[in-house]
Short mmCIF file of C-alpha atoms in Angstrom, two decimals:
data_model
loop_
_atom_site.label_atom_id
_atom_site.label_comp_id
_atom_site.label_asym_id
_atom_site.label_seq_id
_atom_site.Cartn_x
_atom_site.Cartn_y
_atom_site.Cartn_z
CA MET A 106 0.00 -0.04 0.08
CA ILE A 107 1.39 3.51 -1.02
CA VAL A 108 1.96 5.71 2.26
CA ARG A 109 2.91 9.20 1.14
CA GLU A 110 1.70 12.77 1.31
CA HIS A 111 -0.13 14.08 -1.99
CA PRO A 112 2.59 15.27 -4.26
CA SER A 113 2.65 19.08 -5.30
CA THR A 114 1.34 20.37 -8.63
CA ALA A 115 4.92 20.33 -10.12
CA LYS A 116 5.50 16.67 -9.30
CA LEU A 117 1.94 15.47 -9.80
CA PHE A 118 2.28 14.49 -13.56
CA PHE A 119 5.78 12.74 -13.07
CA VAL A 120 4.97 10.40 -10.06
CA MET A 121 4.95 6.97 -11.19
CA GLN A 122 4.99 4.98 -7.97
CA GLY A 123 1.48 3.51 -7.52
CA SER A 124 0.37 4.79 -10.88
CA VAL A 125 -1.16 2.81 -13.53
CA VAL A 126 0.65 4.79 -16.25
CA PRO A 127 3.41 1.90 -16.77
CA LYS A 128 0.87 -0.45 -17.20
CA ILE A 129 -1.27 1.35 -19.86
CA ILE A 130 1.30 3.39 -21.53
CA GLY A 131 1.57 1.20 -24.49
CA ARG A 132 -2.17 1.28 -25.18
CA VAL A 133 -2.31 5.06 -24.87
CA ILE A 134 0.36 5.48 -27.26
CA GLY A 135 -1.12 3.16 -29.55
CA ILE A 136 -4.64 4.98 -29.70
CA ALA A 137 -2.76 8.28 -30.40
CA LEU A 138 -0.71 6.70 -33.14
CA LEU A 139 -4.02 5.24 -34.53
CA SER A 140 -5.75 8.71 -34.35
CA ALA A 141 -2.78 10.14 -36.29
CA ILE A 142 -2.80 7.50 -38.92
CA VAL A 143 -6.58 8.07 -39.22
CA MET A 144 -6.18 11.99 -39.64
CA SER A 145 -3.44 11.51 -42.10
CA LEU A 146 -5.43 9.03 -44.53
CA ASP A 147 -8.39 11.25 -44.31
CA GLN A 148 -6.55 14.49 -45.25
CA PHE A 149 -4.06 13.09 -47.76
CA VAL A 150 -5.27 9.77 -49.20
CA VAL A 151 -9.06 9.07 -49.06
CA ALA A 152 -11.84 10.35 -47.19
CA LEU A 153 -12.78 8.20 -44.32
CA PRO A 154 -16.25 7.79 -42.60
CA HIS A 155 -16.70 10.44 -39.91
CA ILE A 156 -18.48 9.67 -36.67
CA SER A 157 -20.86 12.20 -34.96
CA ILE A 158 -19.13 13.36 -31.79
CA ALA A 159 -22.69 13.58 -30.17
CA ALA A 160 -23.03 9.74 -30.76
CA MET A 161 -19.61 9.14 -29.54
CA GLY A 162 -20.48 11.28 -26.42
CA ILE A 163 -23.64 9.20 -25.53
CA PHE A 164 -21.30 6.05 -26.19
CA GLY A 165 -18.92 7.60 -23.81
CA VAL A 166 -21.35 8.23 -20.92
CA ALA A 167 -22.65 4.87 -21.08
CA LEU A 168 -19.06 3.39 -20.98
CA SER A 169 -18.19 5.66 -18.02
CA LEU A 170 -21.32 4.36 -16.05
CA PHE A 171 -20.12 0.75 -16.70
CA LEU A 172 -16.65 1.58 -15.69
CA GLY A 173 -17.83 3.40 -12.44
CA PHE A 174 -20.05 0.67 -11.42
CA ARG A 175 -17.13 -1.80 -11.69
CA ASN A 176 -14.67 0.47 -9.94
CA ASN A 177 -17.02 0.84 -7.26
CA ALA A 178 -17.51 -2.79 -6.81
CA ALA A 179 -13.76 -3.42 -6.89
CA TYR A 180 -13.29 -0.71 -4.16
CA ASP A 181 -16.00 -2.22 -2.14
CA ARG A 182 -13.82 -5.39 -2.07
CA TRP A 183 -10.59 -3.74 -1.04
CA TRP A 184 -12.47 -1.72 1.67
CA GLU A 185 -14.17 -4.78 3.06
CA ALA A 186 -10.77 -6.65 3.20
CA ARG A 187 -9.49 -3.82 5.18
CA LYS A 188 -12.42 -3.69 7.62
CA LEU A 189 -12.28 -7.70 7.96
CA TRP A 190 -8.44 -7.47 8.86
CA GLY A 191 -9.23 -4.64 11.13
CA ALA A 192 -11.80 -6.67 12.90
CA MET A 193 -9.10 -9.54 13.18
CA ILE A 194 -6.56 -7.03 14.92
CA ALA A 195 -9.56 -5.82 17.24
CA ASP A 196 -10.28 -9.58 18.07
CA ALA A 197 -6.66 -10.41 18.56
CA ARG A 198 -6.44 -7.56 21.14
CA THR A 199 -9.81 -8.53 22.74
CA MET A 200 -8.38 -12.06 23.29
CA GLY A 201 -5.40 -10.61 25.09
CA ARG A 202 -7.75 -8.72 27.64
CA HIS A 203 -9.75 -11.76 27.93
CA MET A 204 -6.62 -13.80 28.93
CA CYS A 205 -5.81 -11.08 31.64
CA VAL A 206 -9.42 -11.55 32.96
CA PHE A 207 -10.47 -15.35 32.51
CA VAL A 208 -7.07 -17.18 32.42
CA SER A 209 -4.76 -17.45 35.40
CA LYS A 210 -2.00 -19.85 34.37
CA PRO A 211 0.66 -17.99 32.14
CA GLU A 212 1.31 -21.11 30.12
CA ASP A 213 -2.31 -21.17 28.97
CA ARG A 214 -2.28 -17.52 28.05
CA ASP A 215 1.01 -17.92 26.22
CA HIS A 216 -0.30 -21.02 24.20
CA ILE A 217 -3.66 -19.29 23.33
CA LEU A 218 -2.18 -15.83 22.18
CA SER A 219 0.82 -17.32 20.42
CA CYS A 220 -1.78 -19.39 18.25
CA ILE A 221 -3.47 -16.08 17.55
CA VAL A 222 -0.37 -14.76 15.95
CA ALA A 223 0.10 -17.99 14.15
CA PHE A 224 -3.32 -17.79 12.74
CA ALA A 225 -2.76 -14.37 11.47
CA HIS A 226 0.37 -15.21 9.55
CA LEU A 227 -1.00 -18.55 8.42
CA HIS A 228 -3.99 -16.79 6.89
CA ARG A 229 -1.88 -14.06 5.21
CA GLY A 230 0.18 -17.09 3.78
CA LEU A 231 -3.00 -18.49 2.35
CA LEU A 232 -4.16 -15.09 0.77
CA ARG A 233 -0.70 -14.43 -0.80
CA SER A 234 0.44 -17.98 -1.51
CA ALA A 235 3.38 -17.35 0.80
CA ASP A 236 5.57 -19.47 3.12
CA VAL A 237 5.16 -18.32 6.78
CA GLY A 238 6.66 -20.92 8.58
CA SER A 239 9.47 -18.89 9.65
CA ASP A 240 7.39 -16.10 11.05
CA ILE A 241 5.36 -18.52 13.29
CA LYS A 242 8.12 -20.81 14.43
CA ALA A 243 9.52 -18.33 17.19
CA TRP A 244 5.76 -18.18 18.49
CA VAL A 245 4.39 -21.82 18.62
CA GLY A 246 7.75 -23.76 18.11
CA GLU A 247 8.81 -25.84 15.40
CA GLY A 248 6.69 -29.00 16.03
CA THR A 249 3.49 -27.08 16.12
CA THR A 250 4.50 -25.07 12.86
CA ARG A 251 4.98 -28.29 10.99
CA ALA A 252 1.65 -29.74 12.32
CA LEU A 253 -0.15 -26.46 11.19
CA THR A 254 1.42 -25.95 7.88
CA ALA A 255 0.61 -29.58 7.07
CA GLN A 256 -3.03 -28.89 7.37
CA LYS A 257 -5.06 -27.93 4.12
CA ASN A 258 -6.47 -24.84 6.17
CA SER A 259 -3.79 -24.25 8.37
CA ALA A 260 -5.11 -20.99 9.78
CA ASP A 261 -8.34 -22.73 10.82
CA ALA A 262 -6.27 -25.51 12.32
CA ALA A 263 -4.58 -22.72 14.54
CA LEU A 264 -8.15 -21.61 15.55
CA ARG A 265 -8.97 -25.32 16.38
CA LEU A 266 -5.95 -25.50 18.70
CA ILE A 267 -7.23 -22.68 20.47
CA GLY A 268 -10.60 -24.06 20.86
CA ASP A 269 -8.98 -27.43 22.23
CA ARG A 270 -7.40 -25.36 25.11
CA ILE A 271 -10.35 -23.53 26.01
CA GLY A 272 -12.25 -26.65 26.18
CA GLN A 273 -9.66 -28.30 28.22
CA LEU A 274 -9.52 -25.30 30.53
CA SER A 275 -13.36 -25.67 30.96
CA LYS A 276 -13.15 -29.22 31.73
CA ASP A 277 -10.26 -28.68 34.51
CA ASP A 278 -12.42 -26.00 35.96
CA GLU A 279 -9.79 -23.47 35.20
CA ILE A 280 -12.44 -21.07 33.64
CA SER A 281 -16.25 -20.88 34.10
CA GLY A 282 -18.93 -21.31 31.59
CA PHE A 283 -19.38 -17.85 31.05
CA SER A 284 -15.68 -17.37 30.58
CA GLN A 285 -15.87 -20.13 27.88
CA MET A 286 -18.58 -18.59 26.03
CA THR A 287 -16.92 -15.14 25.91
CA LEU A 288 -13.83 -16.79 24.59
CA SER A 289 -15.45 -18.91 22.20
CA GLN A 290 -17.48 -15.91 20.88
CA THR A 291 -14.16 -13.96 20.19
CA LEU A 292 -12.87 -17.22 18.48
CA SER A 293 -15.94 -17.16 16.39
CA SER A 294 -15.53 -13.63 15.40
CA LEU A 295 -11.89 -14.43 14.14
CA ALA A 296 -13.31 -17.25 12.16
CA LEU A 297 -16.03 -15.02 10.55
CA ALA A 298 -13.20 -12.54 9.44
CA GLN A 299 -11.08 -15.38 8.08
CA ALA A 300 -14.31 -16.76 6.10
CA GLY A 301 -14.78 -13.25 4.75
CA SER A 302 -11.35 -12.63 3.43
CA GLU A 303 -11.52 -16.22 1.90
CA ARG A 304 -14.75 -15.51 0.23
CA ILE A 305 -13.06 -12.23 -1.38
CA PHE A 306 -10.11 -14.16 -2.13
CA THR A 307 -11.78 -17.07 -4.17
CA THR A 308 -14.53 -14.97 -5.70
CA PRO A 309 -13.59 -12.28 -8.31
CA LEU A 310 -15.72 -10.00 -10.12
CA PRO A 311 -17.77 -11.91 -12.65
CA PHE A 312 -15.59 -12.49 -15.63
CA VAL A 313 -18.48 -11.88 -18.13
CA TYR A 314 -18.79 -8.23 -16.53
CA SER A 315 -15.30 -7.54 -16.86
CA LEU A 316 -15.17 -8.94 -20.34
CA LEU A 317 -18.11 -6.55 -21.47
CA VAL A 318 -16.30 -3.63 -19.97
CA ARG A 319 -13.00 -4.33 -21.51
CA ARG A 320 -14.29 -5.00 -24.97
CA THR A 321 -16.41 -1.67 -24.83
CA THR A 322 -13.57 0.22 -23.76
CA TYR A 323 -11.33 -0.92 -26.66
CA LEU A 324 -14.27 -0.39 -29.23
CA TYR A 325 -14.82 3.02 -27.92
CA CYS A 326 -11.06 4.19 -28.11
CA TRP A 327 -10.82 2.46 -31.70
CA LEU A 328 -13.80 4.51 -32.97
CA LEU A 329 -13.03 7.80 -31.25
CA PRO A 330 -10.24 8.92 -34.08
CA PHE A 331 -13.28 8.92 -36.60
CA ALA A 332 -15.21 11.10 -34.35
CA LEU A 333 -12.46 13.73 -33.67
CA ILE A 334 -11.45 14.39 -37.19
CA ASP A 335 -13.99 17.28 -37.58
CA ALA A 336 -14.25 18.18 -33.86
CA THR A 337 -10.37 18.60 -33.15
CA GLY A 338 -8.39 18.40 -36.22
CA TRP A 339 -4.77 17.74 -35.90
CA PHE A 340 -5.22 17.75 -31.81
CA ALA A 341 -7.20 14.55 -32.35
CA PRO A 342 -4.12 12.36 -31.34
CA LEU A 343 -3.75 14.25 -28.12
CA PHE A 344 -7.39 14.06 -27.13
CA ALA A 345 -7.54 10.51 -28.19
CA ALA A 346 -4.60 9.84 -25.76
CA VAL A 347 -6.18 11.59 -23.02
CA VAL A 348 -9.60 9.74 -23.18
CA ALA A 349 -7.58 6.61 -23.61
CA TYR A 350 -5.66 7.18 -20.54
CA VAL A 351 -9.02 7.91 -18.57
CA PHE A 352 -10.60 4.72 -19.66
CA PHE A 353 -7.73 2.51 -19.64
CA GLY A 354 -6.66 3.72 -16.32
CA LEU A 355 -9.98 3.05 -14.86
CA GLN A 356 -9.86 -0.32 -15.95
CA ALA A 357 -6.36 -0.88 -14.51
CA VAL A 358 -7.29 0.55 -11.22
CA THR A 359 -10.33 -1.86 -11.15
CA ASN A 360 -7.91 -4.73 -11.91
CA GLU A 361 -5.73 -3.93 -8.95
CA LEU A 362 -8.38 -3.14 -6.43
CA GLU A 363 -10.22 -6.40 -7.32
CA HIS A 364 -7.42 -8.37 -5.83
CA PRO A 365 -6.73 -6.58 -2.41
CA PHE A 366 -4.58 -9.12 -0.89
CA ARG A 367 -1.91 -9.33 -3.60
CA ASN A 368 1.50 -8.19 -2.51
CA SER A 369 1.36 -5.18 -4.60
CA GLN A 370 1.94 -1.41 -4.42
CA ASN A 371 -1.66 -0.89 -4.15
CA GLY A 372 -2.62 -4.06 -2.19
CA LEU A 373 -3.50 -4.22 1.42
CA PRO A 374 -0.33 -4.19 4.00
CA LEU A 375 -0.96 -7.58 5.42
CA ASP A 376 2.64 -7.83 6.64
CA ALA A 377 2.30 -4.73 8.68
CA MET A 378 -1.26 -5.56 9.94
CA CYS A 379 0.28 -9.13 11.24
CA ARG A 380 3.07 -7.28 12.86
CA THR A 381 0.45 -5.10 14.57
CA ILE A 382 -1.05 -8.26 16.09
CA GLU A 383 2.28 -9.37 17.12
CA ILE A 384 2.95 -6.16 19.01
CA SER A 385 -0.42 -6.47 20.75
CA VAL A 386 0.06 -10.16 21.70
CA ALA A 387 3.66 -9.43 22.86
CA GLU A 388 2.42 -6.68 25.10
CA ALA A 389 -0.46 -8.74 26.56
CA LEU A 390 2.27 -11.31 27.51
CA ASP A 391 4.46 -8.78 29.00
CA ARG A 392 7.05 -9.40 26.27
CA SER A 393 9.23 -6.91 24.39
CA PRO A 394 7.29 -6.29 21.45
CA PRO A 395 8.82 -6.10 17.72
CA PRO A 396 9.13 -2.85 15.95
CA ALA A 397 6.25 -1.85 13.81
CA LEU A 398 6.93 -2.24 10.12
CA VAL A 399 7.41 1.14 8.21
CA PRO A 400 6.93 2.20 4.63
CA VAL A 401 10.07 1.53 2.53
CA ASP A 402 10.10 3.92 -0.36
CA HIS A 403 6.63 4.83 0.41
CA VAL A 404 5.38 1.22 0.09
CA LEU A 405 4.01 -0.51 3.22
CA SER A 406 3.61 -4.36 2.59
#
């Protein structure tokens, strides 16, 4: 995720970090060249068909609505993913307070809260297809790390370990029935946030809708030069490039926001949020917390 102040007006048009320009520059130049070729053919070779600028305007409005709806849907996915991970951080801190209130033995507190950290890292590993074994080994030990990572859904396995320990504490009369219910509710909240993230991860925006918007964008940009012949003259390549930048740029932004868990410049900072959970757990266990992750070259991973 990009973390930086908004650039000044002088730098605004030259900032490439986090921009979609590198991804779409080839298409923008291609549309400008197409427009120049159309203008040249119409002026010096043969008269080409001219399209009404009003008709292209109506076409552009319809395309803008499609792109806007898709962009809103993609941002909703990104924002929901951020809220789910924010809820996980809150639940981890809540579990730390529960340990202080309900659980008296330090070893039980350590086991449950360490499994919370393991759960967060393992869930991140699933969403980013990353190996997180080295991140959780210091918290739960090498044997438990191997046992968890061997599971199909290792994050859910970490929650089951916590559930097993809570059940054992109840059997041993170490916690009351009310305490067991309270801890189980927080555990269920973590599981709901996990399931919500998995839903976003495994269910992209409908392909048929994305295909329609992409085809329509290309069709509009290919037809636009024929409408600019009369309206803008030799400024047509410039106007066509600006329009292509807007439409192809919105399309590229949507593609990035559609996948909020990817380790990209505009993805969610899952590493930093896992570190936040580590800090909260370490403080709940009276340990020295690790340092918070900071942006590197304006990028927080």
